Amino acid sequence: DVKVTQSSRYLVKRTGEKVFLECVQDMDHENMFWYRQDPGLGLRLIYFSYDVKMKEKGDIPEGYSVSREKKERFSLILESASTNQTSMYLCASSYWGLAGGPGELFFGEGSRLTVL
Amino acid sequence: SQELEQSPQSLIVQEGKNLTINCTSSKTLYGLYWYKQKYGEGLIFLMMLQKGGEEKSHEKITAKLDEKKQQSSLHITASQPSHAGIYLCGADMEYGNKLVFGAGTILRVKS
């Protein structure tokens, strides 16, 4: 069974702390994505990666960084957490689609981060 | 994303009733994806549409992409409590490798 695993389902951190969110996929997918989900706003893309050590900014990269040292692992880093980063974070992975697009995305269960 | 408008924002239906959710864009959609999400969980893939006029069905859920490839609808026939959740459309709007998502439609089914 294909799987995208996010390291933590729930985290509570304090303002200014450094936060690591880890994501691992076992499907040998080229593409990996980090989204955040907020009520009324849907999913917004933070960063994505289409290959090891490659990364591209999404729509809301400010305050975040990412790391992809191995194909199966994509980490999201909040250098100095702030209260407006309280959100649900979703990791996803995909092959390249037939038309050159991302193809079907497989999502992890999500990590709910609360910053106090 | 405002590039993809979903309607309605929320919906409450009586069990057994039919319902439709819409997803609209001002740009051509190269691929349109429907996902379902249970509260607090990840997204589950439902269907993908790529060709203008395409229609796909899975159990009691049917999705269509219009000829212009700018609007998609998701139709549920004879709704059941198991259909409750958040439905999101995602689209590939350019020849690239990221999906843009709509804000989602919250569906509640009353028994």
PDB file of C-alpha atoms in Angstrom:
ATOM      1  CA  ASP A   1       0.000   0.000   0.000  1.00  0.00           C
ATOM      2  CA  VAL A   2       1.434   3.364  -1.036  1.00  0.00           C
ATOM      3  CA  LYS A   3       2.241   5.697   1.761  1.00  0.00           C
ATOM      4  CA  VAL A   4       3.201   9.233   2.635  1.00  0.00           C
ATOM      5  CA  THR A   5       4.146   9.511   6.283  1.00  0.00           C
ATOM      6  CA  GLN A   6       4.371  12.736   8.231  1.00  0.00           C
ATOM      7  CA  SER A   7       6.426  12.557  11.398  1.00  0.00           C
ATOM      8  CA  SER A   8       4.053  14.281  13.810  1.00  0.00           C
ATOM      9  CA  ARG A   9       0.255  14.528  13.791  1.00  0.00           C
ATOM     10  CA  TYR A  10       0.143  17.242  16.449  1.00  0.00           C
ATOM     11  CA  LEU A  11       2.764  19.719  17.608  1.00  0.00           C
ATOM     12  CA  VAL A  12       2.672  22.626  20.021  1.00  0.00           C
ATOM     13  CA  LYS A  13       5.549  25.070  19.846  1.00  0.00           C
ATOM     14  CA  ARG A  14       6.381  28.479  21.257  1.00  0.00           C
ATOM     15  CA  THR A  15       6.952  31.647  19.258  1.00  0.00           C
ATOM     16  CA  GLY A  16      10.544  31.841  18.062  1.00  0.00           C
ATOM     17  CA  GLU A  17      11.217  28.108  18.226  1.00  0.00           C
ATOM     18  CA  LYS A  18      12.656  26.257  15.247  1.00  0.00           C
ATOM     19  CA  VAL A  19      10.257  23.641  13.927  1.00  0.00           C
ATOM     20  CA  PHE A  20      10.979  20.647  11.693  1.00  0.00           C
ATOM     21  CA  LEU A  21       8.210  18.812   9.882  1.00  0.00           C
ATOM     22  CA  GLU A  22       9.328  15.605   8.240  1.00  0.00           C
ATOM     23  CA  CYS A  23       7.701  13.766   5.343  1.00  0.00           C
ATOM     24  CA  VAL A  24       8.681  10.392   3.898  1.00  0.00           C
ATOM     25  CA  GLN A  25       7.185   8.635   0.863  1.00  0.00           C
ATOM     26  CA  ASP A  26       7.749   5.040  -0.171  1.00  0.00           C
ATOM     27  CA  MET A  27       6.616   5.307  -3.803  1.00  0.00           C
ATOM     28  CA  ASP A  28       9.848   6.535  -5.434  1.00  0.00           C
ATOM     29  CA  HIS A  29       8.059   9.719  -6.529  1.00  0.00           C
ATOM     30  CA  GLU A  30      10.027  12.526  -8.095  1.00  0.00           C
ATOM     31  CA  ASN A  31       7.776  15.338  -6.886  1.00  0.00           C
ATOM     32  CA  MET A  32       7.114  16.290  -3.282  1.00  0.00           C
ATOM     33  CA  PHE A  33       5.051  19.168  -1.949  1.00  0.00           C
ATOM     34  CA  TRP A  34       4.292  21.032   1.255  1.00  0.00           C
ATOM     35  CA  TYR A  35       0.915  22.728   1.606  1.00  0.00           C
ATOM     36  CA  ARG A  36      -0.745  24.473   4.504  1.00  0.00           C
ATOM     37  CA  GLN A  37      -4.487  24.332   4.962  1.00  0.00           C
ATOM     38  CA  ASP A  38      -6.521  27.014   6.696  1.00  0.00           C
ATOM     39  CA  PRO A  39     -10.306  27.346   6.958  1.00  0.00           C
ATOM     40  CA  GLY A  40     -11.775  29.216   4.022  1.00  0.00           C
ATOM     41  CA  LEU A  41      -8.445  29.357   2.205  1.00  0.00           C
ATOM     42  CA  GLY A  42      -8.076  25.771   1.064  1.00  0.00           C
ATOM     43  CA  LEU A  43      -4.617  24.404   0.427  1.00  0.00           C
ATOM     44  CA  ARG A  44      -1.827  26.823  -0.331  1.00  0.00           C
ATOM     45  CA  LEU A  45       1.483  25.643  -1.707  1.00  0.00           C
ATOM     46  CA  ILE A  46       4.524  26.538   0.367  1.00  0.00           C
ATOM     47  CA  TYR A  47       7.361  24.770  -1.444  1.00  0.00           C
ATOM     48  CA  PHE A  48       7.775  21.862  -3.801  1.00  0.00           C
ATOM     49  CA  SER A  49      10.633  19.764  -5.080  1.00  0.00           C
ATOM     50  CA  TYR A  50      10.928  17.827  -8.308  1.00  0.00           C
ATOM     51  CA  ASP A  51      14.247  16.179  -7.586  1.00  0.00           C
ATOM     52  CA  VAL A  52      16.787  15.619  -4.851  1.00  0.00           C
ATOM     53  CA  LYS A  53      18.361  18.894  -3.708  1.00  0.00           C
ATOM     54  CA  MET A  54      15.998  20.838  -5.973  1.00  0.00           C
ATOM     55  CA  LYS A  55      13.346  23.122  -4.551  1.00  0.00           C
ATOM     56  CA  GLU A  56      10.902  25.663  -5.894  1.00  0.00           C
ATOM     57  CA  LYS A  57       8.937  28.327  -4.046  1.00  0.00           C
ATOM     58  CA  GLY A  58       5.210  27.948  -4.027  1.00  0.00           C
ATOM     59  CA  ASP A  59       2.673  30.657  -3.366  1.00  0.00           C
ATOM     60  CA  ILE A  60       3.510  31.371   0.291  1.00  0.00           C
ATOM     61  CA  PRO A  61       7.187  30.520   0.991  1.00  0.00           C
ATOM     62  CA  GLU A  62       7.885  33.385   3.402  1.00  0.00           C
ATOM     63  CA  GLY A  63       8.937  32.172   6.833  1.00  0.00           C
ATOM     64  CA  TYR A  64       9.626  28.630   5.603  1.00  0.00           C
ATOM     65  CA  SER A  65      12.498  26.678   4.131  1.00  0.00           C
ATOM     66  CA  VAL A  66      12.779  23.108   2.891  1.00  0.00           C
ATOM     67  CA  SER A  67      15.338  20.377   2.516  1.00  0.00           C
ATOM     68  CA  ARG A  68      15.426  17.382   0.208  1.00  0.00           C
ATOM     69  CA  GLU A  69      18.648  15.445   0.688  1.00  0.00           C
ATOM     70  CA  LYS A  70      17.140  12.095  -0.264  1.00  0.00           C
ATOM     71  CA  LYS A  71      14.454  11.292  -2.814  1.00  0.00           C
ATOM     72  CA  GLU A  72      12.056   9.855  -0.270  1.00  0.00           C
ATOM     73  CA  ARG A  73      12.296  12.622   2.327  1.00  0.00           C
ATOM     74  CA  PHE A  74      11.140  16.239   2.197  1.00  0.00           C
ATOM     75  CA  SER A  75      11.441  18.411   5.275  1.00  0.00           C
ATOM     76  CA  LEU A  76       9.714  21.694   6.032  1.00  0.00           C
ATOM     77  CA  ILE A  77      11.522  24.056   8.393  1.00  0.00           C
ATOM     78  CA  LEU A  78      10.144  27.014  10.274  1.00  0.00           C
ATOM     79  CA  GLU A  79      13.247  28.911  11.330  1.00  0.00           C
ATOM     80  CA  SER A  80      11.440  31.008  13.931  1.00  0.00           C
ATOM     81  CA  ALA A  81       7.846  29.972  14.441  1.00  0.00           C
ATOM     82  CA  SER A  82       5.183  32.648  14.686  1.00  0.00           C
ATOM     83  CA  THR A  83       1.550  32.468  15.732  1.00  0.00           C
ATOM     84  CA  ASN A  84       0.361  33.066  12.155  1.00  0.00           C
ATOM     85  CA  GLN A  85       1.998  29.797  11.202  1.00  0.00           C
ATOM     86  CA  THR A  86      -0.498  27.878  13.299  1.00  0.00           C
ATOM     87  CA  SER A  87      -2.079  25.642  10.698  1.00  0.00           C
ATOM     88  CA  MET A  88      -2.522  22.148   9.284  1.00  0.00           C
ATOM     89  CA  TYR A  89       0.482  21.187   7.167  1.00  0.00           C
ATOM     90  CA  LEU A  90       0.054  18.584   4.450  1.00  0.00           C
ATOM     91  CA  CYS A  91       2.800  16.814   2.583  1.00  0.00           C
ATOM     92  CA  ALA A  92       2.184  15.178  -0.791  1.00  0.00           C
ATOM     93  CA  SER A  93       4.129  13.342  -3.455  1.00  0.00           C
ATOM     94  CA  SER A  94       3.555  12.423  -7.099  1.00  0.00           C
ATOM     95  CA  TYR A  95       5.071  11.078 -10.262  1.00  0.00           C
ATOM     96  CA  TRP A  96       5.248  13.297 -13.296  1.00  0.00           C
ATOM     97  CA  GLY A  97       1.837  13.122 -14.968  1.00  0.00           C
ATOM     98  CA  LEU A  98       1.193  12.059 -18.549  1.00  0.00           C
ATOM     99  CA  ALA A  99       0.796  15.648 -19.788  1.00  0.00           C
ATOM    100  CA  GLY A 100       3.850  16.895 -17.933  1.00  0.00           C
ATOM    101  CA  GLY A 101       1.871  18.043 -14.943  1.00  0.00           C
ATOM    102  CA  PRO A 102       2.155  16.663 -11.419  1.00  0.00           C
ATOM    103  CA  GLY A 103      -0.196  13.705 -11.827  1.00  0.00           C
ATOM    104  CA  GLU A 104      -2.146  12.336  -8.915  1.00  0.00           C
ATOM    105  CA  LEU A 105      -0.935  13.631  -5.553  1.00  0.00           C
ATOM    106  CA  PHE A 106      -0.752  11.253  -2.612  1.00  0.00           C
ATOM    107  CA  PHE A 107      -1.150  13.027   0.704  1.00  0.00           C
ATOM    108  CA  GLY A 108       0.038  12.347   4.205  1.00  0.00           C
ATOM    109  CA  GLU A 109      -2.302  12.495   7.203  1.00  0.00           C
ATOM    110  CA  GLY A 110      -1.273  16.047   8.017  1.00  0.00           C
ATOM    111  CA  SER A 111       0.557  17.735  10.884  1.00  0.00           C
ATOM    112  CA  ARG A 112      -1.435  20.159  12.985  1.00  0.00           C
ATOM    113  CA  LEU A 113       0.924  22.805  14.356  1.00  0.00           C
ATOM    114  CA  THR A 114      -0.049  25.229  17.084  1.00  0.00           C
ATOM    115  CA  VAL A 115       2.327  28.098  17.846  1.00  0.00           C
ATOM    116  CA  LEU A 116       1.723  29.789  21.187  1.00  0.00           C
TER     117      LEU A 116
ATOM    118  CA  SER B   1      -6.688  29.851  -4.268  1.00  0.00           C
ATOM    119  CA  GLN B   2      -8.757  32.542  -5.998  1.00  0.00           C
ATOM    120  CA  GLU B   3      -7.657  31.040  -9.287  1.00  0.00           C
ATOM    121  CA  LEU B   4     -10.073  28.222  -8.524  1.00  0.00           C
ATOM    122  CA  GLU B   5     -13.503  29.068  -7.184  1.00  0.00           C
ATOM    123  CA  GLN B   6     -15.497  26.336  -5.498  1.00  0.00           C
ATOM    124  CA  SER B   7     -19.199  26.546  -4.771  1.00  0.00           C
ATOM    125  CA  PRO B   8     -20.987  26.182  -2.527  1.00  0.00           C
ATOM    126  CA  GLN B   9     -18.700  26.732   0.465  1.00  0.00           C
ATOM    127  CA  SER B  10     -20.806  24.354   2.506  1.00  0.00           C
ATOM    128  CA  LEU B  11     -23.773  22.124   1.967  1.00  0.00           C
ATOM    129  CA  ILE B  12     -26.164  20.207   4.192  1.00  0.00           C
ATOM    130  CA  VAL B  13     -28.297  17.579   2.482  1.00  0.00           C
ATOM    131  CA  GLN B  14     -30.748  14.971   3.617  1.00  0.00           C
ATOM    132  CA  GLU B  15     -29.579  11.402   3.191  1.00  0.00           C
ATOM    133  CA  GLY B  16     -30.682  10.071  -0.171  1.00  0.00           C
ATOM    134  CA  LYS B  17     -30.671  13.440  -1.929  1.00  0.00           C
ATOM    135  CA  ASN B  18     -28.481  14.334  -4.888  1.00  0.00           C
ATOM    136  CA  LEU B  19     -26.027  17.205  -4.825  1.00  0.00           C
ATOM    137  CA  THR B  20     -23.551  19.033  -7.050  1.00  0.00           C
ATOM    138  CA  ILE B  21     -20.329  20.874  -6.247  1.00  0.00           C
ATOM    139  CA  ASN B  22     -18.727  23.196  -8.770  1.00  0.00           C
ATOM    140  CA  CYS B  23     -15.176  24.249  -9.470  1.00  0.00           C
ATOM    141  CA  THR B  24     -14.527  27.172 -11.827  1.00  0.00           C
ATOM    142  CA  SER B  25     -11.466  28.837 -13.263  1.00  0.00           C
ATOM    143  CA  SER B  26     -10.864  31.744 -15.599  1.00  0.00           C
ATOM    144  CA  LYS B  27      -7.906  29.870 -17.056  1.00  0.00           C
ATOM    145  CA  THR B  28      -7.693  26.644 -19.006  1.00  0.00           C
ATOM    146  CA  LEU B  29      -7.270  23.628 -16.776  1.00  0.00           C
ATOM    147  CA  TYR B  30      -4.726  21.140 -18.017  1.00  0.00           C
ATOM    148  CA  GLY B  31      -5.730  18.627 -15.388  1.00  0.00           C
ATOM    149  CA  LEU B  32      -8.535  18.759 -12.834  1.00  0.00           C
ATOM    150  CA  TYR B  33      -8.430  16.625  -9.696  1.00  0.00           C
ATOM    151  CA  TRP B  34     -11.106  15.953  -7.116  1.00  0.00           C
ATOM    152  CA  TYR B  35     -10.151  15.006  -3.570  1.00  0.00           C
ATOM    153  CA  LYS B  36     -12.098  14.209  -0.440  1.00  0.00           C
ATOM    154  CA  GLN B  37     -10.922  14.936   3.076  1.00  0.00           C
ATOM    155  CA  LYS B  38     -12.249  13.722   6.379  1.00  0.00           C
ATOM    156  CA  TYR B  39     -11.901  16.345   9.090  1.00  0.00           C
ATOM    157  CA  GLY B  40      -8.329  16.549  10.412  1.00  0.00           C
ATOM    158  CA  GLU B  41      -6.960  13.997   7.954  1.00  0.00           C
ATOM    159  CA  GLY B  42      -5.157  13.914   4.646  1.00  0.00           C
ATOM    160  CA  LEU B  43      -6.752  14.072   1.219  1.00  0.00           C
ATOM    161  CA  ILE B  44      -8.005  11.033  -0.638  1.00  0.00           C
ATOM    162  CA  PHE B  45      -7.883  11.096  -4.441  1.00  0.00           C
ATOM    163  CA  LEU B  46     -11.256  10.648  -6.143  1.00  0.00           C
ATOM    164  CA  MET B  47     -10.865  11.356  -9.853  1.00  0.00           C
ATOM    165  CA  MET B  48      -8.792  13.143 -12.454  1.00  0.00           C
ATOM    166  CA  LEU B  49     -10.105  14.743 -15.642  1.00  0.00           C
ATOM    167  CA  GLN B  50      -7.988  16.001 -18.487  1.00  0.00           C
ATOM    168  CA  LYS B  51      -9.986  16.156 -21.696  1.00  0.00           C
ATOM    169  CA  GLY B  52     -12.723  18.664 -22.511  1.00  0.00           C
ATOM    170  CA  GLY B  53     -16.111  17.026 -22.094  1.00  0.00           C
ATOM    171  CA  GLU B  54     -14.667  14.150 -20.085  1.00  0.00           C
ATOM    172  CA  GLU B  55     -16.830  12.437 -17.493  1.00  0.00           C
ATOM    173  CA  LYS B  56     -15.832   9.828 -14.917  1.00  0.00           C
ATOM    174  CA  SER B  57     -17.782   7.923 -12.324  1.00  0.00           C
ATOM    175  CA  HIS B  58     -16.864   5.986  -9.234  1.00  0.00           C
ATOM    176  CA  GLU B  59     -19.670   4.369  -7.283  1.00  0.00           C
ATOM    177  CA  LYS B  60     -22.200   7.179  -6.754  1.00  0.00           C
ATOM    178  CA  ILE B  61     -19.858  10.051  -7.573  1.00  0.00           C
ATOM    179  CA  THR B  62     -19.610  11.510 -11.086  1.00  0.00           C
ATOM    180  CA  ALA B  63     -17.254  14.261 -12.175  1.00  0.00           C
ATOM    181  CA  LYS B  64     -17.348  16.205 -15.422  1.00  0.00           C
ATOM    182  CA  LEU B  65     -15.028  18.681 -17.118  1.00  0.00           C
ATOM    183  CA  ASP B  66     -16.649  21.115 -19.526  1.00  0.00           C
ATOM    184  CA  GLU B  67     -15.629  21.436 -23.164  1.00  0.00           C
ATOM    185  CA  LYS B  68     -13.708  24.642 -22.560  1.00  0.00           C
ATOM    186  CA  LYS B  69     -11.820  22.966 -19.688  1.00  0.00           C
ATOM    187  CA  GLN B  70     -12.576  25.811 -17.294  1.00  0.00           C
ATOM    188  CA  GLN B  71     -15.267  24.295 -15.118  1.00  0.00           C
ATOM    189  CA  SER B  72     -15.802  20.984 -13.410  1.00  0.00           C
ATOM    190  CA  SER B  73     -18.710  19.608 -11.434  1.00  0.00           C
ATOM    191  CA  LEU B  74     -18.863  16.794  -8.922  1.00  0.00           C
ATOM    192  CA  HIS B  75     -22.230  15.126  -8.577  1.00  0.00           C
ATOM    193  CA  ILE B  76     -23.207  12.720  -5.803  1.00  0.00           C
ATOM    194  CA  THR B  77     -26.294  10.594  -6.325  1.00  0.00           C
ATOM    195  CA  ALA B  78     -28.360   9.368  -3.372  1.00  0.00           C
ATOM    196  CA  SER B  79     -26.028  10.811  -0.736  1.00  0.00           C
ATOM    197  CA  GLN B  80     -25.073   8.783   2.325  1.00  0.00           C
ATOM    198  CA  PRO B  81     -23.484   9.746   5.657  1.00  0.00           C
ATOM    199  CA  SER B  82     -20.223   8.241   4.387  1.00  0.00           C
ATOM    200  CA  HIS B  83     -20.092  10.997   1.742  1.00  0.00           C
ATOM    201  CA  ALA B  84     -19.710  13.670   4.409  1.00  0.00           C
ATOM    202  CA  GLY B  85     -16.414  15.546   4.422  1.00  0.00           C
ATOM    203  CA  ILE B  86     -14.583  18.280   2.608  1.00  0.00           C
ATOM    204  CA  TYR B  87     -14.366  18.112  -1.172  1.00  0.00           C
ATOM    205  CA  LEU B  88     -11.523  19.950  -2.855  1.00  0.00           C
ATOM    206  CA  CYS B  89     -10.760  20.512  -6.487  1.00  0.00           C
ATOM    207  CA  GLY B  90      -7.162  20.911  -7.566  1.00  0.00           C
ATOM    208  CA  ALA B  91      -5.930  21.957 -10.975  1.00  0.00           C
ATOM    209  CA  ASP B  92      -2.820  22.022 -13.056  1.00  0.00           C
ATOM    210  CA  MET B  93      -3.140  25.390 -14.755  1.00  0.00           C
ATOM    211  CA  GLU B  94       0.104  25.512 -16.574  1.00  0.00           C
ATOM    212  CA  TYR B  95       2.617  23.119 -17.959  1.00  0.00           C
ATOM    213  CA  GLY B  96       4.315  22.572 -14.665  1.00  0.00           C
ATOM    214  CA  ASN B  97       4.352  20.325 -11.696  1.00  0.00           C
ATOM    215  CA  LYS B  98       2.219  21.942  -9.030  1.00  0.00           C
ATOM    216  CA  LEU B  99      -1.465  21.857  -8.264  1.00  0.00           C
ATOM    217  CA  VAL B 100      -3.556  24.838  -7.224  1.00  0.00           C
ATOM    218  CA  PHE B 101      -6.512  24.051  -4.959  1.00  0.00           C
ATOM    219  CA  GLY B 102      -9.893  25.570  -4.371  1.00  0.00           C
ATOM    220  CA  ALA B 103     -11.035  26.526  -0.870  1.00  0.00           C
ATOM    221  CA  GLY B 104     -13.101  23.374  -0.502  1.00  0.00           C
ATOM    222  CA  THR B 105     -16.762  22.508   0.008  1.00  0.00           C
ATOM    223  CA  ILE B 106     -17.890  21.148   3.369  1.00  0.00           C
ATOM    224  CA  LEU B 107     -20.582  18.516   2.925  1.00  0.00           C
ATOM    225  CA  ARG B 108     -22.783  17.301   5.749  1.00  0.00           C
ATOM    226  CA  VAL B 109     -25.336  14.552   5.215  1.00  0.00           C
ATOM    227  CA  LYS B 110     -28.232  14.334   7.647  1.00  0.00           C
ATOM    228  CA  SER B 111     -29.641  10.913   8.439  1.00  0.00           C
TER     229      SER B 111
END
